[in-house]
Amino acid sequence: MPEPAVRRLSLYLRELEGLLDRQCETISSRQLGSLLNLTDAQVRKDLACFGQFGHPGVGYRVSELVVRIRSILGTDRTWNALLVGSGHLGRALLSYRGFARKGFRLIAAFDNDPTKINQRVGAEPGILVEPMDRLPEAVARRGIEMAILAVPQSVAQTVADQLVAAGIKGILNFAPASISVPAHVSVATVDLAVHLEQLAFRICTRQVELERQTAGKQQGADAIGGPSR
Amino acid sequence: MPEPAVRRLSLYLRELEGLLDRQCETISSRQLGSLLNLTDAQVRKDLACFGQFGHPGVGYRVSELVVRIRSILGTDRTWNALLVGSGHLGRALLSYRGFARKGFRLIAAFDNDPTKINQRVGAEPGILVEPMDRLPEAVARRGIEMAILAVPQSVAQTVADQLVAAGIKGILNFAPASISVPAHVSVATVDLAVHLEQLAFRICTRQVELERQTAGKQQGADAIGGPSR
């Protein structure tokens, strides 16, 4: 399954969940595509990777497609997750409501900083920050499969190793560093600076495009109205 | 330029900056690829999109490649950015050191919540949170081109419209909502829940793969050592 198609599944799901909230029952590939600036052909091709979803003359049934995509993505169940690193970003992630909406439960938090341990963090009533040496027992006893890594770059690999040893199956890495894990563990990385860098690139290319268009129009205007041609 | 290639440029740059810090002078496409689990062919193909970088028998000169990639991405200069939304996530982003390292300066913060306005947020000495009606003047006077949007989903589009009206050229959107902007404005979206969802998918597929491999080995073992075959 091509990775960009899987990424787009998440975006389809987000739009479809919004449509469900608004009691919309069916949608065509063209309508779904237009919500995400994609062609209808792209939508049909992506969804066809995962099975037959559409109904001729009806389009997609929204509720059916939501159920199917959640099942493909593995979010038709609840996932227990823990956080390592209760700094600013970690605390922001604990307070982020979007995770629970998708079935992700952040149920434990760990840090190695004595000033943070035993503090309650995140949205009320908050989660108690525990010392790192409690991590293995918490993972085993509370059935935690995912970890969110919000620690400084310098300790990212060490903490990743501890997570793997404790039996964590997937790590969402917010540290601006590549981490190595064994083949049975999955990693997704969110590098916030990289996102801003990509935005800088898009602003620059957009500006060049606009300048070219303006220059093109100007040349056109010169050709039509210019006195000496 | 294909979007995934541009995204990989950021990842190459991150690794190359790390190599520079460690005084590494040259690197081959194979070495650079192995840091990111990519083939050497992929690295060469990506970089060839943007010009001739390699030196036969030498590979890439790290410092040269860093300069060239920064110039392509548009991060060979400083970008002024503002934040809208000084909740948990917004404050975490203000404290995030990774932005400054890449040349992004978060120099202003806005909110419409009277309890947050005039508070200092982010790393010491902090940034004063200003009311939304000051935004247009700040953008114009302080040369701000980028905005980070860390507001609730329900107001994301309204705030995006205000940013566009104020002259912002690019928005990094953390609200879990698609926002519409005119063609001259760029948007990059970071949906944290989508990243966790993608991780769930990878954990599920990895598990299925491992089960298949184990089943395959078991079958193999049965075929070799099974008594009744």
Coordinates of C-alpha atoms in Angstrom, one line a residue, chain A:
Chain A
M1 CA 0.0 0.0 0.0
P2 CA 1.6 3.3 -1.0
E3 CA 2.3 5.5 2.0
P4 CA 0.8 8.7 0.5
A5 CA -2.5 6.8 0.0
V6 CA -2.5 5.8 3.6
R7 CA -1.8 9.4 4.6
R8 CA -4.7 10.5 2.5
L9 CA -7.0 7.9 4.1
S10 CA -6.6 9.9 7.4
L11 CA -7.6 13.1 5.6
Y12 CA -10.6 11.4 4.0
L13 CA -11.6 10.1 7.4
R14 CA -11.3 13.6 9.0
E15 CA -13.6 15.1 6.3
L16 CA -16.1 12.2 6.5
E17 CA -16.3 12.4 10.3
G18 CA -17.2 16.1 9.8
L19 CA -19.8 15.2 7.2
L20 CA -21.3 12.6 9.7
D21 CA -21.5 15.3 12.4
R22 CA -23.5 17.3 9.9
Q23 CA -25.8 14.4 9.1
C24 CA -24.6 14.1 5.5
E25 CA -25.4 10.5 4.3
T26 CA -23.7 10.1 0.9
I27 CA -20.9 11.8 -1.0
S28 CA -19.4 11.4 -4.4
S29 CA -15.6 11.0 -5.1
R30 CA -15.7 14.5 -6.7
Q31 CA -17.2 16.2 -3.6
L32 CA -14.8 14.4 -1.3
G33 CA -11.9 15.3 -3.5
S34 CA -12.9 18.9 -3.7
L35 CA -12.8 19.2 0.1
L36 CA -9.1 18.2 0.0
N37 CA -8.1 19.7 -3.4
L38 CA -7.8 16.3 -4.9
T39 CA -9.2 15.0 -8.2
D40 CA -12.1 12.5 -8.1
A41 CA -9.9 10.0 -9.9
Q42 CA -7.3 10.2 -7.1
V43 CA -10.0 9.6 -4.5
R44 CA -11.4 6.6 -6.4
K45 CA -7.9 5.2 -6.9
D46 CA -6.9 5.6 -3.2
L47 CA -10.0 3.9 -1.9
A48 CA -9.8 1.2 -4.5
C49 CA -6.5 0.2 -3.0
F50 CA -8.4 -1.0 0.1
G51 CA -11.5 -2.6 -1.4
Q52 CA -14.8 -1.8 -3.1
F53 CA -16.5 1.0 -1.3
G54 CA -18.6 3.0 -3.8
H55 CA -22.2 2.4 -4.9
P56 CA -23.1 3.1 -8.5
G57 CA -25.3 6.2 -8.7
V58 CA -25.1 6.8 -5.0
G59 CA -21.4 7.5 -4.4
Y60 CA -20.0 6.6 -1.0
R61 CA -22.2 6.0 2.1
V62 CA -20.5 8.3 4.6
S63 CA -21.2 6.1 7.7
E64 CA -20.1 3.0 5.9
L65 CA -16.9 4.6 4.6
V66 CA -16.1 5.9 8.1
V67 CA -16.4 2.4 9.6
R68 CA -14.3 0.9 6.8
I69 CA -11.5 3.5 7.0
R70 CA -11.3 3.3 10.8
S71 CA -11.0 -0.5 10.5
I72 CA -8.2 -0.2 7.8
L73 CA -6.3 2.4 9.9
G74 CA -6.8 0.4 13.1
T75 CA -8.7 3.1 14.9
D76 CA -11.9 1.1 15.3
R77 CA -10.6 0.3 18.8
T78 CA -9.1 2.2 21.7
W79 CA -5.3 2.6 21.9
N80 CA -3.6 3.2 25.2
A81 CA -0.6 5.5 25.0
L82 CA 2.0 7.0 27.3
L83 CA 4.0 10.2 27.2
V84 CA 7.7 10.6 27.9
G85 CA 8.8 14.2 28.6
S86 CA 6.5 16.5 30.5
G87 CA 8.0 19.8 29.2
H88 CA 6.0 22.4 27.4
L89 CA 5.3 20.3 24.4
G90 CA 4.5 17.2 26.4
R91 CA 2.1 19.0 28.5
A92 CA 0.4 20.5 25.5
L93 CA 0.1 17.1 24.0
L94 CA -1.5 15.8 27.2
S95 CA -4.1 18.6 27.0
Y96 CA -4.8 18.0 23.3
R97 CA -8.4 16.9 22.9
G98 CA -8.0 15.6 19.3
F99 CA -6.3 12.4 20.5
A100 CA -9.2 11.2 22.6
R101 CA -11.6 11.9 19.7
K102 CA -9.7 9.4 17.6
G103 CA -9.7 6.7 20.2
F104 CA -6.2 7.4 21.6
R105 CA -6.0 7.5 25.5
L106 CA -3.0 9.1 27.0
I107 CA -3.0 7.3 30.3
A108 CA 0.5 7.7 31.8
A109 CA 3.3 10.3 31.7
F110 CA 7.0 9.8 32.6
D111 CA 10.0 12.1 33.1
N112 CA 13.4 11.9 34.7
D113 CA 13.4 15.4 36.1
P114 CA 12.8 15.2 39.9
T115 CA 11.0 18.6 39.8
K116 CA 8.4 17.3 37.4
I117 CA 7.9 13.8 38.9
N118 CA 4.7 13.6 41.1
Q119 CA 3.3 16.7 39.5
R120 CA -0.1 16.5 37.9
V121 CA -0.1 17.7 34.2
G122 CA -2.5 18.0 31.3
A123 CA -6.2 18.8 31.4
E124 CA -8.1 18.4 34.7
P125 CA -7.8 16.2 36.7
G126 CA -4.4 15.7 35.1
I127 CA -2.0 12.8 34.9
L128 CA 0.6 12.1 37.6
V129 CA 4.2 12.3 36.1
E130 CA 6.0 9.1 37.1
P131 CA 9.8 8.4 37.2
M132 CA 11.2 6.5 34.2
D133 CA 12.0 3.4 36.2
R134 CA 8.2 2.8 36.6
L135 CA 7.8 2.7 32.8
P136 CA 8.2 -1.1 32.2
E137 CA 5.7 -2.1 34.8
A138 CA 3.1 0.5 33.6
V139 CA 3.4 -0.7 30.0
A140 CA 2.8 -4.3 31.0
R141 CA 0.1 -3.7 33.6
R142 CA -1.9 -1.1 31.8
G143 CA -1.7 -2.6 28.3
I144 CA 0.1 0.4 26.7
E145 CA 1.1 -0.1 23.1
M146 CA 2.0 3.4 21.9
A147 CA 4.4 6.1 23.2
I148 CA 4.7 9.8 22.5
L149 CA 8.2 10.9 22.7
A150 CA 8.6 14.6 23.7
V151 CA 12.1 14.7 25.0
P152 CA 15.2 16.7 23.9
Q153 CA 17.1 15.5 20.9
S154 CA 20.1 14.5 23.1
V155 CA 18.2 11.7 25.0
A156 CA 15.7 10.7 22.2
Q157 CA 17.6 7.5 21.3
T158 CA 18.2 6.4 24.9
V159 CA 14.5 6.8 25.8
A160 CA 13.4 5.1 22.6
D161 CA 15.6 2.1 23.6
Q162 CA 13.9 2.1 27.0
L163 CA 10.4 2.2 25.4
V164 CA 11.3 -0.7 23.1
A165 CA 12.7 -2.7 26.0
A166 CA 9.4 -2.1 27.9
G167 CA 7.4 -3.6 25.0
I168 CA 6.1 -0.5 23.3
K169 CA 5.0 -1.2 19.6
G170 CA 4.9 2.3 18.2
I171 CA 6.5 5.6 18.9
L172 CA 5.3 9.0 17.8
N173 CA 8.6 11.0 17.9
F174 CA 8.5 14.7 18.4
A175 CA 12.3 15.0 19.1
P176 CA 14.1 16.6 16.1
A177 CA 16.2 13.5 15.7
S178 CA 16.0 10.2 13.7
I179 CA 15.7 7.3 16.1
S180 CA 16.5 3.6 15.4
V181 CA 14.2 0.9 16.6
P182 CA 14.0 -2.9 15.8
A183 CA 11.9 -4.0 12.9
H184 CA 8.9 -5.0 15.1
V185 CA 8.5 -1.4 16.3
S186 CA 7.0 1.4 14.2
V187 CA 8.0 5.0 14.4
A188 CA 6.3 8.2 13.1
T189 CA 8.1 11.4 13.4
V190 CA 6.7 14.9 13.7
D191 CA 9.5 17.5 13.3
L192 CA 7.8 20.8 13.8
A193 CA 10.7 22.8 12.3
V194 CA 10.6 20.7 9.2
H195 CA 6.9 21.6 8.7
L196 CA 7.8 25.3 8.9
E197 CA 10.7 24.8 6.5
Q198 CA 8.3 23.2 4.0
L199 CA 6.0 26.1 4.4
A200 CA 8.9 28.5 3.7
F201 CA 9.6 26.5 0.5
R202 CA 6.0 26.8 -0.6
I203 CA 5.9 30.6 0.1
C204 CA 9.0 31.1 -2.0
T205 CA 7.8 29.0 -5.0
R206 CA 4.4 30.6 -4.8
Q207 CA 6.0 34.0 -5.0
V208 CA 8.2 33.1 -8.0
E209 CA 5.1 31.7 -9.7
L210 CA 3.1 34.9 -9.1
E211 CA 6.0 37.1 -10.3
R212 CA 6.2 35.0 -13.5
Q213 CA 2.4 35.4 -14.0
T214 CA 2.6 39.1 -13.4
A215 CA 5.5 39.4 -15.8
G216 CA 3.6 37.3 -18.4
K217 CA 0.6 39.6 -18.1
Q218 CA 2.8 42.6 -18.3
Q219 CA 4.4 41.3 -21.5
G220 CA 0.9 40.6 -22.9
A221 CA -0.2 44.1 -22.0
D222 CA 3.0 45.6 -23.6
A223 CA 2.4 43.5 -26.8
I224 CA -1.2 44.8 -27.1
G225 CA -0.9 48.3 -25.9
G226 CA 2.8 49.1 -26.2
P227 CA 3.5 52.1 -28.5
S228 CA 6.6 51.0 -30.3
R229 CA 5.6 47.4 -31.3

